[in-house]
Coordinates of C-alpha atoms in Angstrom, one line a residue:
X1 CA 17.7 -9.1 12.7
X2 CA 17.4 -7.4 16.1
X3 CA 14.2 -7.1 18.2
X4 CA 13.4 -3.5 16.9
X5 CA 13.6 -4.7 13.3
X6 CA 11.3 -7.6 14.0
X7 CA 8.8 -5.3 15.6
X8 CA 8.9 -2.9 12.6
X9 CA 8.5 -5.9 10.3
X10 CA 5.5 -7.2 12.3
X11 CA 3.7 -3.8 12.8
X12 CA 4.0 -2.6 9.2
X13 CA 1.4 -5.1 7.8
X14 CA -0.9 -4.3 10.7
X15 CA -0.6 -0.5 10.0
X16 CA -1.2 -1.1 6.3
X17 CA -4.3 -3.2 7.1
X18 CA -5.6 -0.5 9.5
X19 CA -5.1 2.2 6.9
X20 CA -6.9 0.0 4.3
X21 CA -9.8 -0.6 6.8
X22 CA -10.1 3.2 7.5
X23 CA -9.9 4.0 3.8
X24 CA -12.6 1.5 2.9
X25 CA -14.7 2.6 5.9
X26 CA -14.7 6.2 4.9
X27 CA -15.6 5.3 1.3
X28 CA -18.5 3.1 2.5
X29 CA -19.6 5.9 4.8
X30 CA -19.7 8.5 2.0
X31 CA -21.6 6.1 -0.4
X32 CA -24.0 5.1 2.4
X33 CA -24.6 8.8 3.2
X34 CA -25.2 9.6 -0.4
X35 CA -27.7 6.6 -0.7
X36 CA -29.5 7.7 2.4
X37 CA -30.0 11.2 0.9
X38 CA -30.9 9.8 -2.5
X39 CA -33.5 7.2 -1.5
X40 CA -37.0 8.0 -0.3
X41 CA -40.6 8.7 -1.3
X42 CA -39.1 11.1 -3.9
X43 CA -36.0 9.5 -5.4
X44 CA -33.2 11.9 -6.2
X45 CA -30.3 10.9 -8.5
X46 CA -26.9 10.7 -6.9
X47 CA -25.3 13.3 -9.2
X48 CA -28.0 15.7 -8.1
X49 CA -27.3 14.9 -4.5
X50 CA -23.6 15.5 -4.9
X51 CA -24.3 18.7 -6.9
X52 CA -26.5 20.1 -4.2
X53 CA -24.0 19.3 -1.6
X54 CA -21.2 21.0 -3.5
X55 CA -23.4 24.0 -4.2
X56 CA -24.1 24.4 -0.5
X57 CA -20.5 23.9 0.6
X58 CA -19.0 26.1 -2.2
X59 CA -21.6 28.4 -3.8
X60 CA -20.8 29.2 -7.4
X61 CA -18.7 26.2 -8.0
X62 CA -21.4 24.6 -10.2
X63 CA -24.5 25.9 -11.8
X64 CA -27.8 24.6 -10.2
X65 CA -29.9 22.6 -12.7
X66 CA -32.3 21.1 -10.2
X67 CA -35.7 22.3 -8.8
X68 CA -36.1 24.2 -5.6
X69 CA -38.2 21.3 -4.3
X70 CA -35.4 18.8 -4.7
X71 CA -33.0 21.3 -3.2
X72 CA -35.2 21.5 -0.1
X73 CA -35.8 17.8 0.1
X74 CA -32.1 17.0 -0.1
X75 CA -30.5 19.8 2.0
X76 CA -33.2 20.7 4.5
X77 CA -34.7 17.3 5.2
X78 CA -32.6 14.3 4.2
X79 CA -29.0 15.6 4.9
X80 CA -29.7 16.5 8.5
X81 CA -31.5 13.2 9.0
X82 CA -28.6 11.3 7.5
X83 CA -26.0 13.2 9.5
X84 CA -27.9 12.6 12.7
X85 CA -28.0 8.9 11.9
X86 CA -24.2 9.0 11.6
X87 CA -23.8 10.8 14.9
X88 CA -26.2 8.6 16.8
X89 CA -24.8 5.3 15.3
X90 CA -21.2 6.4 16.1
X91 CA -22.0 7.5 19.6
X92 CA -24.0 4.4 20.6
X93 CA -21.3 2.1 19.1
X94 CA -18.4 3.6 21.1
X95 CA -20.5 3.6 24.3
X96 CA -21.2 -0.1 23.9
X97 CA -17.5 -0.8 23.2
X98 CA -16.4 1.2 26.3
X99 CA -19.0 -0.4 28.6
X100 CA -18.0 -3.9 27.4
X101 CA -14.4 -3.1 28.4
X102 CA -15.0 -1.7 31.9
X103 CA -17.5 -4.3 32.8
X104 CA -15.7 -7.1 30.9
X105 CA -19.2 -8.1 29.8
X106 CA -19.7 -8.9 26.1
X107 CA -23.5 -8.2 26.5
X108 CA -23.0 -4.6 27.9
X109 CA -25.0 -2.1 25.9
X110 CA -26.6 1.2 26.8
X111 CA -30.0 -0.2 25.8
X112 CA -29.7 -3.5 27.8
X113 CA -28.3 -1.7 30.9
X114 CA -31.2 0.7 31.0
X115 CA -29.2 3.8 30.2
X116 CA -31.3 4.6 27.0
X117 CA -34.5 4.1 29.0
X118 CA -33.2 6.6 31.6
X119 CA -32.5 9.1 28.8
X120 CA -36.0 8.7 27.4
X121 CA -37.4 9.2 30.9
X122 CA -35.6 12.5 31.2
X123 CA -36.6 13.6 27.7
X124 CA -40.3 12.8 28.3
X125 CA -40.2 14.6 31.7
X126 CA -38.9 17.7 30.0
X127 CA -41.4 17.6 27.1
X128 CA -44.5 16.9 29.2
X129 CA -44.0 18.4 32.6
X130 CA -41.0 20.7 33.2
X131 CA -41.1 22.7 30.0
X132 CA -38.0 24.0 28.2
X133 CA -36.6 26.0 31.1
X134 CA -33.1 26.3 29.5
X135 CA -34.3 26.5 25.9
X136 CA -33.3 23.9 23.3
X137 CA -30.7 22.5 25.7
X138 CA -33.5 21.4 28.2
X139 CA -34.3 18.0 26.5
X140 CA -30.6 16.9 26.0
X141 CA -29.8 18.1 29.6
X142 CA -32.7 16.2 31.1
X143 CA -32.0 13.2 29.0
X144 CA -28.4 13.2 30.3
X145 CA -29.6 13.4 33.9
X146 CA -32.0 10.5 33.2
X147 CA -29.3 8.4 31.6
X148 CA -26.9 9.1 34.5
X149 CA -29.5 8.4 37.1
X150 CA -30.4 5.0 35.5
X151 CA -26.7 4.2 35.3
X152 CA -26.2 4.8 39.0
X153 CA -29.3 2.8 39.8
X154 CA -28.0 -0.1 37.8
X155 CA -24.7 0.0 39.6
X156 CA -26.4 0.2 43.0
X157 CA -28.8 -2.7 42.2
X158 CA -25.9 -4.8 41.0
X159 CA -24.0 -4.1 44.2
X160 CA -27.1 -4.7 46.3
X161 CA -27.9 -8.0 44.6
X162 CA -24.3 -9.1 44.5
X163 CA -24.6 -9.2 40.7
X164 CA -20.9 -9.6 40.0
X165 CA -21.1 -11.9 37.0
X166 CA -21.8 -10.7 33.4
X167 CA -25.2 -12.2 33.0
X168 CA -26.5 -10.9 36.4
X169 CA -25.3 -7.4 35.6
X170 CA -27.3 -7.5 32.4
X171 CA -30.3 -8.8 34.3
X172 CA -30.0 -5.9 36.7
X173 CA -29.9 -3.5 33.8
X174 CA -33.0 -5.1 32.2
X175 CA -34.9 -4.9 35.6
X176 CA -33.9 -1.2 36.0
X177 CA -34.9 -0.6 32.3
X178 CA -38.4 -2.0 33.0
X179 CA -38.8 0.1 36.2
X180 CA -37.6 3.3 34.4
X181 CA -39.9 2.7 31.5
X182 CA -42.8 2.1 33.8
X183 CA -42.0 5.5 35.3
X184 CA -41.9 7.0 31.8
X185 CA -45.4 5.5 31.1
X186 CA -46.7 7.2 34.3
X187 CA -45.3 10.5 33.0
X188 CA -47.2 10.0 29.7
X189 CA -50.4 9.0 31.5
X190 CA -50.3 12.1 33.6
X191 CA -49.3 14.4 30.8
X192 CA -51.2 16.2 28.1
X193 CA -53.0 13.6 25.9
X194 CA -52.5 15.8 22.9
X195 CA -48.7 15.4 23.3
X196 CA -48.7 11.6 23.4
X197 CA -47.9 11.3 19.7
X198 CA -44.8 13.3 20.3
X199 CA -43.4 11.2 23.1
X200 CA -44.1 8.0 21.1
X201 CA -41.1 9.2 19.1
X202 CA -38.8 8.7 22.1
X203 CA -40.3 5.3 22.9
X204 CA -39.8 3.8 19.5
X205 CA -36.9 5.8 18.0
X206 CA -36.8 8.0 14.9
X207 CA -34.6 10.5 13.0
X208 CA -37.4 12.4 11.3
X209 CA -37.1 15.5 13.6
X210 CA -33.5 16.2 12.6
X211 CA -32.6 19.9 12.0
X212 CA -29.4 21.6 11.0
X213 CA -29.6 24.0 13.9
X214 CA -29.7 21.1 16.5
X215 CA -27.0 18.9 15.1
X216 CA -24.2 20.9 16.8
X217 CA -25.2 19.4 20.3
X218 CA -24.7 15.7 19.5
X219 CA -21.7 16.6 17.4
X220 CA -19.9 18.4 20.2
X221 CA -20.7 15.7 22.8
X222 CA -19.5 12.9 20.4
X223 CA -16.2 14.7 19.6
X224 CA -15.4 15.6 23.3
X225 CA -16.5 12.3 24.8
X226 CA -15.1 10.2 21.9
X227 CA -11.7 12.0 22.3
X228 CA -11.7 11.2 26.0
X229 CA -12.4 7.5 25.4
X230 CA -9.9 7.2 22.6
X231 CA -7.2 9.0 24.8
X232 CA -7.9 6.3 27.4
X233 CA -7.8 3.4 25.0
X234 CA -4.8 2.0 26.9
X235 CA -6.7 1.9 30.1
X236 CA -9.7 0.3 28.4
X237 CA -7.3 -2.4 27.1
X238 CA -6.1 -3.0 30.6
X239 CA -9.6 -3.2 32.0
X240 CA -10.5 -6.0 29.6
X241 CA -7.8 -8.1 31.2
X242 CA -9.1 -7.6 34.7
X243 CA -9.2 -5.2 37.6
X244 CA -6.1 -6.6 39.3
X245 CA -4.0 -6.2 36.2
X246 CA -5.4 -2.7 35.6
X247 CA -4.6 -1.8 39.2
X248 CA -1.0 -3.1 38.9
X249 CA -0.6 -0.7 36.0
X250 CA -1.5 2.2 38.2
X251 CA -5.1 2.7 36.9
X252 CA -7.6 3.8 39.6
X253 CA -10.0 1.1 38.6
X254 CA -13.2 2.2 40.5
X255 CA -12.8 5.9 39.5
X256 CA -12.0 5.1 35.9
X257 CA -15.0 2.7 35.6
X258 CA -17.4 5.3 37.1
X259 CA -16.0 8.0 34.7
X260 CA -16.6 5.8 31.7
X261 CA -20.1 5.2 32.9
X262 CA -20.7 8.9 33.2
X263 CA -19.2 9.6 29.8
X264 CA -21.4 6.9 28.3
X265 CA -24.5 8.3 30.0
X266 CA -23.7 11.7 28.6
X267 CA -23.3 10.4 25.0
X268 CA -26.4 8.1 25.3
X269 CA -28.5 10.8 26.9
X270 CA -27.8 13.4 24.3
X271 CA -28.3 10.9 21.4
X272 CA -31.6 9.7 22.9
X273 CA -32.7 13.3 23.2
X274 CA -32.6 13.7 19.4
X275 CA -33.3 10.2 18.2
X276 CA -35.3 8.4 20.8
X277 CA -34.5 4.9 22.1
X278 CA -32.5 3.0 19.4
X279 CA -31.3 -0.3 20.8
X280 CA -28.6 -2.9 20.2
X281 CA -26.3 -0.7 18.1
X282 CA -23.8 -0.6 21.0
X283 CA -24.1 -4.4 21.4
X284 CA -23.6 -5.5 17.8
X285 CA -21.1 -3.1 16.3
X286 CA -18.1 -3.6 18.7
X287 CA -18.3 -7.4 18.3
X288 CA -18.3 -7.1 14.5
X289 CA -15.4 -4.6 14.7
X290 CA -13.3 -6.9 16.9
X291 CA -13.6 -9.6 14.2
X292 CA -12.1 -7.1 11.7
X293 CA -9.4 -5.2 13.6
X294 CA -8.8 -7.2 16.8
X295 CA -9.3 -6.2 20.4
X296 CA -7.0 -3.1 20.7
X297 CA -9.2 -0.2 21.7
X298 CA -7.1 2.3 19.8
X299 CA -8.5 0.6 16.7
X300 CA -11.8 -0.7 18.1
X301 CA -13.2 2.8 19.1
X302 CA -12.7 4.7 15.8
X303 CA -13.7 1.7 13.6
X304 CA -16.8 1.1 15.8
X305 CA -17.8 4.8 15.3
X306 CA -17.4 4.3 11.5
X307 CA -19.4 1.0 11.4
X308 CA -22.0 2.3 13.8
X309 CA -22.7 5.3 11.5
X310 CA -22.9 3.1 8.4
X311 CA -25.2 0.6 10.1
X312 CA -27.7 3.2 11.3
X313 CA -27.7 4.9 7.9
X314 CA -28.8 1.6 6.3
X315 CA -31.3 0.9 9.1
X316 CA -32.9 4.3 8.4
X317 CA -33.0 3.6 4.7
X318 CA -34.8 0.4 5.4
X319 CA -37.2 2.1 7.8
X320 CA -38.1 4.7 5.2
X321 CA -38.5 2.4 2.3
X322 CA -40.0 -0.9 3.5
X323 CA -43.5 0.7 3.9
X324 CA -43.0 3.8 1.8
X325 CA -44.3 6.5 1.8
X326 CA -44.7 5.9 5.5
X327 CA -41.7 5.7 7.9
X328 CA -41.6 3.0 10.5
X329 CA -39.7 3.8 13.7
X330 CA -36.0 2.9 13.3
X331 CA -36.0 1.4 16.8
X332 CA -38.1 -1.4 15.4
X333 CA -35.5 -2.2 12.7
X334 CA -32.5 -2.2 15.1
X335 CA -34.5 -4.1 17.7
X336 CA -35.3 -6.8 15.1
X337 CA -31.7 -7.1 13.9
X338 CA -30.2 -6.7 17.4
X339 CA -32.5 -9.4 18.9
X340 CA -31.3 -12.0 16.3
X341 CA -27.7 -10.9 16.9
X342 CA -28.2 -11.2 20.7
X343 CA -29.3 -14.8 20.3
X344 CA -26.4 -15.6 18.1
X345 CA -24.0 -14.0 20.6
X346 CA -25.4 -16.0 23.5
X347 CA -24.9 -19.1 21.4
X348 CA -21.4 -18.2 20.4
X349 CA -20.1 -16.8 23.7
X350 CA -22.1 -18.2 26.7
X351 CA -21.6 -16.0 29.8

């Protein structure tokens, strides 16, 4: 058996396992999406959920036998919310995976590095002080600028404080996050008191404001930025080995790392603009995915997107049902789970 035959024999089981992982992942995503739409203060049977979905996608295919109220609950309220959960979960997961590669830091996460706080700062500034000067795009645009600014501040602080190790980089991010959130609190203090309840949404995270007309913005950003990261999966693999190895392969290390930070800030900023601060998704999901599919980023990124979407769907289900009929902010749920995972990760992989 020559070398080519051995490679084919070795790669076939891996490809079969990857196809099985993707197949199971998409089935789990569909079932989770269906459950998220079905469960709530008013329970809707799954056949009705699927019937409404088919009727909206292909009118006339089936005869509606449900009430107009259920139709509105399923299609106008719960479906946009569930799809936003998928987009935000997928986006934060691939950002966390990418940051962990370019920083070679297992604790890298848009929440811990202050990027989410920067996005919230920009969103609050737009809502309370600048006004919607470019329409509906104002909040996502300002959130992106805030996330990008926080990213640059973290990198500057890390360089200033000679924070070259993994733990010191995280500490620099936590410090910047506190500073940025203090600035956000000042904006709230100086803003209209009647609007405070609105900005609390961005402080604690929530998906209850999802609307069909606004989902196109996080979808486009996720597709474009996700495609860029996936196309550069080989570079991300090289960056996990080390800067010197990546440089010997012809990768412009500094420019590529900065580009990934900017792309991550763009994804995080837009997601935060529509969901508020939802922490630890980008920290947890990539580690779990690597246990399933290994460390190759051609597999890590798409599987992280799938798992991130599924995780946030179930976190939202829990947030809507644990104190029904009231919703608790989803950031509380992910923070609770992520905090426990963080402690486990510190114990398992000391940095």
